[in-house]
XYZ file of C-alpha atoms in Angstrom:
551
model
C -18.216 -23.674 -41.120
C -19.262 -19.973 -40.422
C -20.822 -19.440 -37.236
C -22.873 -16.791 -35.923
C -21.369 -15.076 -32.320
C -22.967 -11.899 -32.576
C -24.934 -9.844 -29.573
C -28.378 -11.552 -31.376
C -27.199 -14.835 -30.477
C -27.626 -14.013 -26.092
C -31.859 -14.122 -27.739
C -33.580 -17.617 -25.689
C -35.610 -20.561 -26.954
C -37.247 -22.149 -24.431
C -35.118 -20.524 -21.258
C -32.061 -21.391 -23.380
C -29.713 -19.060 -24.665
C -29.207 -20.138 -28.646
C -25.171 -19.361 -28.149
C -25.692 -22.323 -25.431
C -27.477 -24.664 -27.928
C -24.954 -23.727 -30.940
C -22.617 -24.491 -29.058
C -23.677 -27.548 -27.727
C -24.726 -28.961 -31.132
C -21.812 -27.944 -32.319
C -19.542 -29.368 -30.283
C -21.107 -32.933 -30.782
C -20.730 -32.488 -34.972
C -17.444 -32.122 -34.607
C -16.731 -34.984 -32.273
C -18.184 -36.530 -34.524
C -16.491 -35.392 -37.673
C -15.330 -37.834 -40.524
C -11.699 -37.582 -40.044
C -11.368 -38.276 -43.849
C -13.166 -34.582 -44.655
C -11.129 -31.588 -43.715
C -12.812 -28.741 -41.448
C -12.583 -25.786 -41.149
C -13.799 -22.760 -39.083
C -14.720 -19.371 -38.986
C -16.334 -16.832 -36.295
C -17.654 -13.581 -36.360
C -18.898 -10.912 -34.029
C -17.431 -12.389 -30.814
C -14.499 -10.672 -30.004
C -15.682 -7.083 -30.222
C -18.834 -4.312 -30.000
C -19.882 -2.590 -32.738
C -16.778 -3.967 -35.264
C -17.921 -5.029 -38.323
C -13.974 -6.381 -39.022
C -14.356 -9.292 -36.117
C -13.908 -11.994 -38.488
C -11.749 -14.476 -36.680
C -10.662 -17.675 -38.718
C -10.105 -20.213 -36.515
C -9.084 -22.747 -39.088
C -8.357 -23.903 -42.559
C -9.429 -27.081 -43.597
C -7.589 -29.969 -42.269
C -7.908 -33.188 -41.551
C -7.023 -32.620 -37.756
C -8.061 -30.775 -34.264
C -10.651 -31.288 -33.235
C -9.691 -30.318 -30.194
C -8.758 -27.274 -30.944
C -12.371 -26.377 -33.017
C -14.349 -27.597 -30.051
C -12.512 -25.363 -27.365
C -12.997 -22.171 -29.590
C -16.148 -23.371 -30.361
C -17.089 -23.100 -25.948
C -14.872 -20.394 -26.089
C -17.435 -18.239 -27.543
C -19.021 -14.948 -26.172
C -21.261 -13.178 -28.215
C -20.471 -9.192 -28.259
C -20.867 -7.862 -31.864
C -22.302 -7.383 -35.045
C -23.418 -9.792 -38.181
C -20.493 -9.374 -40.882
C -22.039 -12.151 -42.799
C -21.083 -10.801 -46.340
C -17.450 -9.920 -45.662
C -17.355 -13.686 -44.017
C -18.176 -15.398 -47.245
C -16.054 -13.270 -48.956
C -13.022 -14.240 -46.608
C -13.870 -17.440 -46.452
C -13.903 -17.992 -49.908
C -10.672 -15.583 -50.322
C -9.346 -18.961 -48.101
C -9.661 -21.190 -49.975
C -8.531 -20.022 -52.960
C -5.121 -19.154 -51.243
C -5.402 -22.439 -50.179
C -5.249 -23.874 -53.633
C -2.641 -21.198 -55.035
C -0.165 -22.018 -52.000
C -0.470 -25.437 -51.594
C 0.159 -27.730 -54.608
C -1.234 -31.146 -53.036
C -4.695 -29.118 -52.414
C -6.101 -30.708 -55.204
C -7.951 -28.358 -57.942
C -10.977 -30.840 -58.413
C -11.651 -31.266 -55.006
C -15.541 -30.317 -53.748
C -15.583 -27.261 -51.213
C -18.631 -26.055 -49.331
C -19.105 -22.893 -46.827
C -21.814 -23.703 -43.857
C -23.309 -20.581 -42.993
C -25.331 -20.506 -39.040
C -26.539 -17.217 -38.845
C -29.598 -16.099 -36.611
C -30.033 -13.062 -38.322
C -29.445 -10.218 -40.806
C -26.560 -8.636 -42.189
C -26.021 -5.331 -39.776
C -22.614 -4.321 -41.532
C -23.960 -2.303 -44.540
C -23.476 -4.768 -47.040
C -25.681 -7.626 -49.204
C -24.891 -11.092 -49.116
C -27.360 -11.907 -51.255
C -25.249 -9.967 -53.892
C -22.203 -11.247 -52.502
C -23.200 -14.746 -52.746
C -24.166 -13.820 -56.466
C -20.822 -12.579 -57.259
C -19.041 -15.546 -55.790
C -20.477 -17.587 -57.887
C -20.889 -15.725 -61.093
C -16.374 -15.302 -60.380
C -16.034 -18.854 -59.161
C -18.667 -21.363 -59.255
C -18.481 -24.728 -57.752
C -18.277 -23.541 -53.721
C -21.826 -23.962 -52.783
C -22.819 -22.063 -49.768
C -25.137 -23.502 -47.396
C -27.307 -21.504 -45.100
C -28.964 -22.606 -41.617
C -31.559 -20.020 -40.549
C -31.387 -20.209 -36.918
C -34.469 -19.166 -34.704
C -34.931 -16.136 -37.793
C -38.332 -14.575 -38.880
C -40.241 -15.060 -42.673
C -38.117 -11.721 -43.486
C -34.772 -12.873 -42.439
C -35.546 -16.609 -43.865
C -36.153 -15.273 -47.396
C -32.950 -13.015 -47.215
C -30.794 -15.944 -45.343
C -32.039 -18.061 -48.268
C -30.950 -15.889 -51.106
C -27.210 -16.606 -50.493
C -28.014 -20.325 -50.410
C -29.878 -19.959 -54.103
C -27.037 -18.028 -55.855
C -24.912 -20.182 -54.853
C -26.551 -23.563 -55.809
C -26.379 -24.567 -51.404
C -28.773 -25.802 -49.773
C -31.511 -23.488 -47.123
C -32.749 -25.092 -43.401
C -34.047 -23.516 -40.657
C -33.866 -24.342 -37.310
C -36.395 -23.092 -34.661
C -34.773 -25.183 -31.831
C -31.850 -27.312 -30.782
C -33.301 -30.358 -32.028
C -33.582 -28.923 -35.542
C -30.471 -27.255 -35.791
C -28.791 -30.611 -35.196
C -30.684 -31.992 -37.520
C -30.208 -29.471 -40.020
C -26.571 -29.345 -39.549
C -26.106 -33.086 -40.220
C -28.089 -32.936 -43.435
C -26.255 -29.900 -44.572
C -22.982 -31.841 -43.703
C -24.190 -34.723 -45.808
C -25.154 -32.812 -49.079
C -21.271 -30.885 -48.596
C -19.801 -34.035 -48.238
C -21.541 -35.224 -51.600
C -24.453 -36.964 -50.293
C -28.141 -36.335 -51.651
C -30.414 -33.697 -49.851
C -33.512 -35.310 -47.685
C -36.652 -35.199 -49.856
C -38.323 -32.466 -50.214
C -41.639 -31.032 -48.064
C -44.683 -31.322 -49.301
C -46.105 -28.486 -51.323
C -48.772 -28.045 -48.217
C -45.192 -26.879 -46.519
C -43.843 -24.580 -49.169
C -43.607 -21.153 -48.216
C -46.248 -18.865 -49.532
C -45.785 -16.717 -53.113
C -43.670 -13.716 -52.645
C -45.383 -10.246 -52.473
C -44.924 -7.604 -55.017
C -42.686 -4.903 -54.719
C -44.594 -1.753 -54.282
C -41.632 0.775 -55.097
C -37.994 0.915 -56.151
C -34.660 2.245 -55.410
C -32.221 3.363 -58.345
C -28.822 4.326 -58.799
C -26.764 4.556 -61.838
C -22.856 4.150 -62.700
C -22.546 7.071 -64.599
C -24.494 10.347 -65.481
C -25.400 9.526 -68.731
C -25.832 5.382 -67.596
C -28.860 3.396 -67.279
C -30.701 2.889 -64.135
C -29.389 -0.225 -62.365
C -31.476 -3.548 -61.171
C -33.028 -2.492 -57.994
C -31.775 -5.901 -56.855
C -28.192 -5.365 -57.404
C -27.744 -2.289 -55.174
C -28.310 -2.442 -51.702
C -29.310 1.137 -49.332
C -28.815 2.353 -46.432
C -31.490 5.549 -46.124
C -32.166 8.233 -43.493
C -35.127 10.256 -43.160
C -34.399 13.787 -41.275
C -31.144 12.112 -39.948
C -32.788 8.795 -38.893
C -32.629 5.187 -40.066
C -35.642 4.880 -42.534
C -34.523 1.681 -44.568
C -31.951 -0.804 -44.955
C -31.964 -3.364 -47.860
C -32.328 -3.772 -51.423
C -33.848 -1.603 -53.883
C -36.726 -3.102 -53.978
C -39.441 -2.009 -51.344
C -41.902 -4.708 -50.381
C -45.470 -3.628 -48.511
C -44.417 -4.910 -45.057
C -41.670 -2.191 -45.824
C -41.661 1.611 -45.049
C -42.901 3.733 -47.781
C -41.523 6.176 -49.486
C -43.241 9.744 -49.123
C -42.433 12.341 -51.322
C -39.638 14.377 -50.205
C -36.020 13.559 -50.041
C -33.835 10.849 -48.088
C -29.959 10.889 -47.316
C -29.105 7.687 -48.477
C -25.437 5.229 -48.844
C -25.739 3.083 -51.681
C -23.386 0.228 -52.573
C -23.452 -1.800 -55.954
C -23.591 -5.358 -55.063
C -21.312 -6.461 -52.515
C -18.492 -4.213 -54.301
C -16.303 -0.859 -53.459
C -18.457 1.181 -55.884
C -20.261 3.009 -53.500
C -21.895 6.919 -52.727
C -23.642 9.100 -50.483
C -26.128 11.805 -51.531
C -29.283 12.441 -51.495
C -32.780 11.451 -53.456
C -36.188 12.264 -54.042
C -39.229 10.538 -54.276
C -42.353 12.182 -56.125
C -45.921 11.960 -54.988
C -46.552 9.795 -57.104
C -44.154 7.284 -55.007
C -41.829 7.017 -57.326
C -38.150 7.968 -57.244
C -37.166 11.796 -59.193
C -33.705 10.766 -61.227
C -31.059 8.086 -59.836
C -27.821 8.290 -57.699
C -24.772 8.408 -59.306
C -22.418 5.851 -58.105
C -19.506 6.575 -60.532
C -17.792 3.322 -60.923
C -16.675 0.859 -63.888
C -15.041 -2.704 -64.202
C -12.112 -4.121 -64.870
C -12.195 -7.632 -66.883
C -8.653 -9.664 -66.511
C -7.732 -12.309 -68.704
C -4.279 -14.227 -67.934
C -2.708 -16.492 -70.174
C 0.211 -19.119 -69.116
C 0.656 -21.300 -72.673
C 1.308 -20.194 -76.210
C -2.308 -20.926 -76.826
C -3.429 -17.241 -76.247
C -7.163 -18.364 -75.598
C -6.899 -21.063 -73.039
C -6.931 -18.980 -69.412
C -4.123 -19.430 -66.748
C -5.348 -21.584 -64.084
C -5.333 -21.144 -61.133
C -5.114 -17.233 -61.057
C -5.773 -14.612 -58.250
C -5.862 -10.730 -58.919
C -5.147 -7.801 -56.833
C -6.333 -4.315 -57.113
C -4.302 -1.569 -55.412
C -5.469 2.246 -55.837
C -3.186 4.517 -57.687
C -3.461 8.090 -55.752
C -1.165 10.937 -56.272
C 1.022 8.584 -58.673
C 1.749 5.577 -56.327
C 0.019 2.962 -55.130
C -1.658 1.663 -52.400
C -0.241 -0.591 -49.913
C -3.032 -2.438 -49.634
C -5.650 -4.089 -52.005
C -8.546 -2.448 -52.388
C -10.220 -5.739 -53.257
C -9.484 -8.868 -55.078
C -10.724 -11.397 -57.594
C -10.226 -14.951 -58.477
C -11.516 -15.603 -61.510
C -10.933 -14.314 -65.303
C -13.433 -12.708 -67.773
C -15.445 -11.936 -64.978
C -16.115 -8.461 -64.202
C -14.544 -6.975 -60.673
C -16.634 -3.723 -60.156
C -14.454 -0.863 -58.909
C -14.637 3.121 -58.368
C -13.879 5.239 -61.017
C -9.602 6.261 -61.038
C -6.536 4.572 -61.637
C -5.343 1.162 -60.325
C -2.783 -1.270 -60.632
C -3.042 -4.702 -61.153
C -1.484 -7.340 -59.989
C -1.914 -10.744 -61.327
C -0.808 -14.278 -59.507
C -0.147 -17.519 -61.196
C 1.741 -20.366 -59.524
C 4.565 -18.358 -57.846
C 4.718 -16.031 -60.566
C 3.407 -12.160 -60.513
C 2.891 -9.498 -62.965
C 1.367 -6.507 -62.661
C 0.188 -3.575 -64.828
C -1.962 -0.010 -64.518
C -5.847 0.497 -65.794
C -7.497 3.030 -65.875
C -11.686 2.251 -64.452
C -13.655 5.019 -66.592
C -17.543 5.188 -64.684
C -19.773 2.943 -66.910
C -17.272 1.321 -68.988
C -15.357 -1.788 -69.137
C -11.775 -2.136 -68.892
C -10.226 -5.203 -70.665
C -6.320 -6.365 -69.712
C -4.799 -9.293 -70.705
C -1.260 -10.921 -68.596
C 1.031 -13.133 -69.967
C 1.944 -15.673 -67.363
C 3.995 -17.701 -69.417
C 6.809 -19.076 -67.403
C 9.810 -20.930 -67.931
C 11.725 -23.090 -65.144
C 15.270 -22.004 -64.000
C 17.107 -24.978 -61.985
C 20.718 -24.386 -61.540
C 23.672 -26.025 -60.257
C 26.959 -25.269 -59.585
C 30.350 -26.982 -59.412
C 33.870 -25.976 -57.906
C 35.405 -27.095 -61.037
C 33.821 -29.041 -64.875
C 33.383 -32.141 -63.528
C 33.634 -32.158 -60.278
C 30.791 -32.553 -57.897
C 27.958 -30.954 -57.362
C 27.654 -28.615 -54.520
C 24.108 -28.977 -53.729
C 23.268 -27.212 -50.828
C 26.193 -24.863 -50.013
C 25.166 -22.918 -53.298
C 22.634 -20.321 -53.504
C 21.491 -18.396 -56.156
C 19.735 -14.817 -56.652
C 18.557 -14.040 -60.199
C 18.234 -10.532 -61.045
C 16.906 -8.674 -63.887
C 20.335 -7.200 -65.028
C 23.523 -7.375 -64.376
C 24.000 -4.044 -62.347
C 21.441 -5.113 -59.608
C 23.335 -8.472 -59.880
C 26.752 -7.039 -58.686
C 24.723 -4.347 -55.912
C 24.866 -7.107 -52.962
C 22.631 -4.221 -50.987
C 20.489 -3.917 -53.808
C 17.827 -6.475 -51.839
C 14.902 -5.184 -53.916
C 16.213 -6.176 -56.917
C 16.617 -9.303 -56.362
C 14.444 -11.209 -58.965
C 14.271 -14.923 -57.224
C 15.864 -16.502 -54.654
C 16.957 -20.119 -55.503
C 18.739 -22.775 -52.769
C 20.534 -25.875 -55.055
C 18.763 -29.023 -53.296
C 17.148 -29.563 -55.965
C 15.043 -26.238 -56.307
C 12.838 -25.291 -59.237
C 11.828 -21.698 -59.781
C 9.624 -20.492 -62.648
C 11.017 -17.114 -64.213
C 9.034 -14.856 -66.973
C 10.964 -15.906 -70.588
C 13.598 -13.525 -70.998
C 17.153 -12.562 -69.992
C 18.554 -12.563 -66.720
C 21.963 -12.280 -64.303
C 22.570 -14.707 -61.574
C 24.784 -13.783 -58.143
C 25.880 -17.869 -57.746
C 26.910 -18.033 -53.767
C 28.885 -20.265 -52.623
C 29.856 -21.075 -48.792
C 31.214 -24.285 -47.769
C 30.112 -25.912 -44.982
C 27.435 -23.095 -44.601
C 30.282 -21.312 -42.733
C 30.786 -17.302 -43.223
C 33.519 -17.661 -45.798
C 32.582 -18.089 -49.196
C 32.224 -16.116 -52.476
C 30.207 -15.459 -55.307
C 30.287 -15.063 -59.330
C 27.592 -13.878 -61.962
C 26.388 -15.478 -64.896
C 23.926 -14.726 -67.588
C 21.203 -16.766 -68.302
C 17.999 -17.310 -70.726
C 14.023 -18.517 -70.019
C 12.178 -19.650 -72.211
C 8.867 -20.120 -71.863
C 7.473 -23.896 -71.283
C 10.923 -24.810 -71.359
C 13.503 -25.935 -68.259
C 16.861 -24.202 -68.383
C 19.263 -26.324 -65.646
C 22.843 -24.692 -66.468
C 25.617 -26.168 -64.602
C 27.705 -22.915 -63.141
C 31.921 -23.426 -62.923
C 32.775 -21.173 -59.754
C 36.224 -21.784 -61.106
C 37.387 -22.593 -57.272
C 38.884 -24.725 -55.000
C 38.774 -25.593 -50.893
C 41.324 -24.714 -48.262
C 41.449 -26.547 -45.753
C 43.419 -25.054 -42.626
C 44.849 -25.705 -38.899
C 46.174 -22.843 -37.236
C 47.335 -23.162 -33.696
C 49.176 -20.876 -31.093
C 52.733 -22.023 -29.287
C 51.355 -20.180 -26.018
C 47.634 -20.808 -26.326
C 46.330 -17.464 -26.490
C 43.169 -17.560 -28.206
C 42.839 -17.295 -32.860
C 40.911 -13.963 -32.819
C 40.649 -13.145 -36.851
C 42.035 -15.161 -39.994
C 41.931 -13.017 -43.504
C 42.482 -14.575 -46.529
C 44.674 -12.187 -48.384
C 45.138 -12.003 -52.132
C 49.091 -12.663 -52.584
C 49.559 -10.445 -55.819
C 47.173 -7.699 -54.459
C 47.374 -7.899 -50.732
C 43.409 -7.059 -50.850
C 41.616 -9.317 -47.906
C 38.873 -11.837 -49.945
C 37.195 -12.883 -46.663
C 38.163 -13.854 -42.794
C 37.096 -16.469 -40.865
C 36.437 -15.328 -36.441
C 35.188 -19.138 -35.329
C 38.650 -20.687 -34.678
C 41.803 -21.660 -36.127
C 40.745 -24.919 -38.047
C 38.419 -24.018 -40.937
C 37.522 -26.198 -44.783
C 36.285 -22.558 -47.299
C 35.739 -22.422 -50.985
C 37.867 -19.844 -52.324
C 38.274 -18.650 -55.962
C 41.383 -20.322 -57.482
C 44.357 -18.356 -57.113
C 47.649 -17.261 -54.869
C 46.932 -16.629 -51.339
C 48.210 -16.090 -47.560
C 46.726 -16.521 -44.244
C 46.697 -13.083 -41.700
C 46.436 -13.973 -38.183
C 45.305 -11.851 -35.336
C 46.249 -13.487 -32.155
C 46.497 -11.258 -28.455
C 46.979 -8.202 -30.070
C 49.688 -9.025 -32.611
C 49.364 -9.974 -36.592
C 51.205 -12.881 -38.229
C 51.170 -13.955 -41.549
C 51.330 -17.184 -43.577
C 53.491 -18.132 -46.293
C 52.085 -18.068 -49.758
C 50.174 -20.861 -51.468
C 47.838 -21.809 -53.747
C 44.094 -22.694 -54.618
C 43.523 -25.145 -57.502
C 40.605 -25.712 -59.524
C 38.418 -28.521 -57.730
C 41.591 -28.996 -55.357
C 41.282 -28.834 -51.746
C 45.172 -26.938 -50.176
C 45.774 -28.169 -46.752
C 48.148 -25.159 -44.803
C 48.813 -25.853 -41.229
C 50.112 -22.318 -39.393
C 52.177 -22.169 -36.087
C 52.107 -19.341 -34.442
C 54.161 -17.640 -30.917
């Protein structure tokens, strides 16, 4: 559910504030929600003036809180403006994150978006495009629109969104039918089958006929554009002259000759410009605006069939400026083969499949298409590790850290190098096919002592590789105490041949570590004064018990 808090929404029916009668109606849907449907919500423009990023999502879709919805719900205190395409957008952004996080989401299950809006878009951008792209990217989220207390103009736009989109359109002049259309809406998103329809004495009347047009192109020598797919924002000597489409209706303003400063944006996209254009007197615009943008078409792949896409899949376009790029997406896309629309330069790409991410540079020439294909074939790495062949697992005091070659396997501080991160209870990671170093940890009772040794490994793709590590070690287990009680401060574990400390232990004087096998003694630093053990030894899958008295 989307819901409307903007400014707009303070406007009365009846003496009553429509904020008070969303809210009311509201309230009662979702105490009366089927707990079996999950619900979530999302509310814009009622945190902050003039912000067209107060998007606020309240919640994902679950199965629980009502609560929680209904307070936020009263909560609400209309301030701002009416971000209604960037809310579909995000909304639908949701749930796809939803699906690509959470593996019991289920891939076949039906999602809808309820839209209550009392108005028009006032944050330069077109949902009606928007709503087009969303489904032309990723079909099967039908977006359902409830026109609330809106005029002929604002119904046909509201409804636009609704018709790409395959949703449903109501609108609601009063409390009674907003409840009403909110319960039917419910019904159709939950599966159920719309209310009849209204007699054709009720049908809305024939559209009028455009009496002028807006273009733009995306490159000098391009095409002009469909007027409908580019939406303007125009100024006439410095003031607001028209906001819309490119396609001027009578009931519009009309276009004298002269010239306009005008920001165009191609559907709901980042290809976007400011300039200037002319209109003849003949009415008709003098040459198009150059918007200067191209699009990039992904395809990912995760079998050896080349042709079947990699499902689900999420992609990520960051800027390239100055050689590096941007910390932030520019924009993102959920769907392959479709086309992602994108200003002219350089980006990189980066491509998400199950918990697996690739990433390459394109280049978006103005006008053109840009084709790149990822392969997301995976294989499965599931290690385990042993003190000793044949010996017993040890589960959860093992970690491992793949890393793409051996170098960045044996730089501990080398964090960004680190590949995947894998914990032994029973942990599955997929890995791209090819060759890799792992850093097996071990630490024994989770304490600090432990240590670590690198193995190569292969992936191959569709295929599990579950190697069995040897740490070639063993377990001390030791008891140190003090005659006069003064308190164990340090215990090294030295390296007898060497005299080179392998790790210490500062919780105590009784302590079980793994430790690789090999000659040993214990150094103890006890009020100021250093004692040492005698020697022993730590066998392969043994455990060494050394009990130390010192003064």
């Amino acid at each position: 559910m989307i819901l409307d808090g903007s400014n707009s929404m303070w406007g009365q029916i009846d003496g009553t504030a429509k904020i008070s009668i969303a809210k009311e109606v509201m309230t009662d849907l979702i105490s009366d929600w089927d707990d079996d449907i999950p619900l979530g919500l999302m509310i814009y423009g009622h945190r902050r003036t003039k912000d067209c990023q107060d998007i606020e999502l309240v919640s994902l879709p679950a199965k629980a809180g009502r609560k929680n919805l209904i307070d936020k719900v009263q909560s609400i205190t209309p301030r701002g403006k009416t971000p209604i395409s960037l809310s579909l957008s995000t909304a639908r952004a949701q749930l796809l994150l939803q699906r690509l996080q959470n593996p019991s989401f289920s891939r076949d299950a039906k999602t809808a978006l309820v839209l209550v809006s009392d108005g028009l878009e006032t944050c330069n951008a077109d949902p009606c495009a928007t709503a087009y792209q969303m489904e032309a990217s990723d079909p099967g989220t039908d977006v359902h629109v409830i026109g609330f207390d809106v005029t002929d103009e604002e119904s046909r736009a509201l409804q636009c969104i609704s018709d790409n989109t395959g949703g449903k359109f109501f609108r609601a002049n009063n409390a009674d039918e907003l409840q009403a259309a909110l319960k039917e809406t419910v019904k159709i998103a939950s599966g159920g089958s719309p209310a009849p329809a209204p007699d054709v004495a009720d049908a809305q009347p024939a559209e009028p006929q455009a009496s002028q047009f807006l273009y733009a192109k995306l490159c000098e020598t391009c095409e002009r554009l469909p007027p409908l797919d580019v939406s303007w924002n125009t100024y006439k000597d410095g003031q607001p002259f028209y906001d819309g489409l490119g396609v001027i209706f009578p009931d519009d303003p009309v276009f004298e000759a002269g010239e306009y400063e005008v920001a165009v944006r191609y559907k709901s996209s980042h290809v976007t410009a400011k300039g200037e254009i002319e209109f003849g007197a003949d009415g008709k615009q003098i040459g198009e605006i150059n918007l200067n943008g191209g699009s990039a078409v992904m395809f990912a792949y995760a079998t050896d069939d080349k042709t079947i896409a990699a499902d689900p899949i999420f992609y990520q376009f960051y800027p390239i400026k100055d050689g590096k790029a941007a910390s932030e997406a520019l924009t993102q896309n959920a769907s392959t083969n479709s086309a992602t629309w994108l200003p002219a330069g350089r980006y990189k790409v980066v491509a998400t499949h199950d918990q697996v991410k690739e990433s390459a540079e394109i280049e978006i020439i103005a006008g053109q298409e840009t084709k790149y294909d990822f392969d997301m074939r995976v294989g499965y790495f599931e290690p385990a590790a042993v003190l000793t062949p044949g010996s017993k697992p040890l589960g959860g005091f093992m970690d491992f850290f793949v890393y793409a070659t051996e170098d960045g396997a044996r730089n501990t501080s080398a964090l960004d190098s680190i590949v995947s991160f894998i914990n032994a209870n029973g942990d599955r990671k997929p890995l791209k096919p090819g060759s890799y170093f792992v850093r097996a940890s071990v630490s024994y009772n989770r304490g600090t002592v432990g240590f670590d040794r690198i193995f190569p490994f292969e992936i191959k793709a569709n295929d599990v590789t579950a190697p069995v590590f040897d740490m070639n070690g063993g377990l001390l287990s030791h008891v140190v105490k003090s005659e006069s009680g003064k308190s164990i401060t340090n215990i090294d574990y030295v390296g007898a041949d060497d005299g080179k400390r392998v790790e210490y232990f500062n919780a105590g004087g009784s302590n079980t570590a793994a430790l690789p096998v090999g000659r040993y003694y214990l150094r103890v630093l006890s009020g100021g004064e250093t004692y040492e053990s005698d020697r022993f030894e730590v066998l392969p899958g043994q455990t060494t018990n050394v009990n130390v008295t010192i003064p």
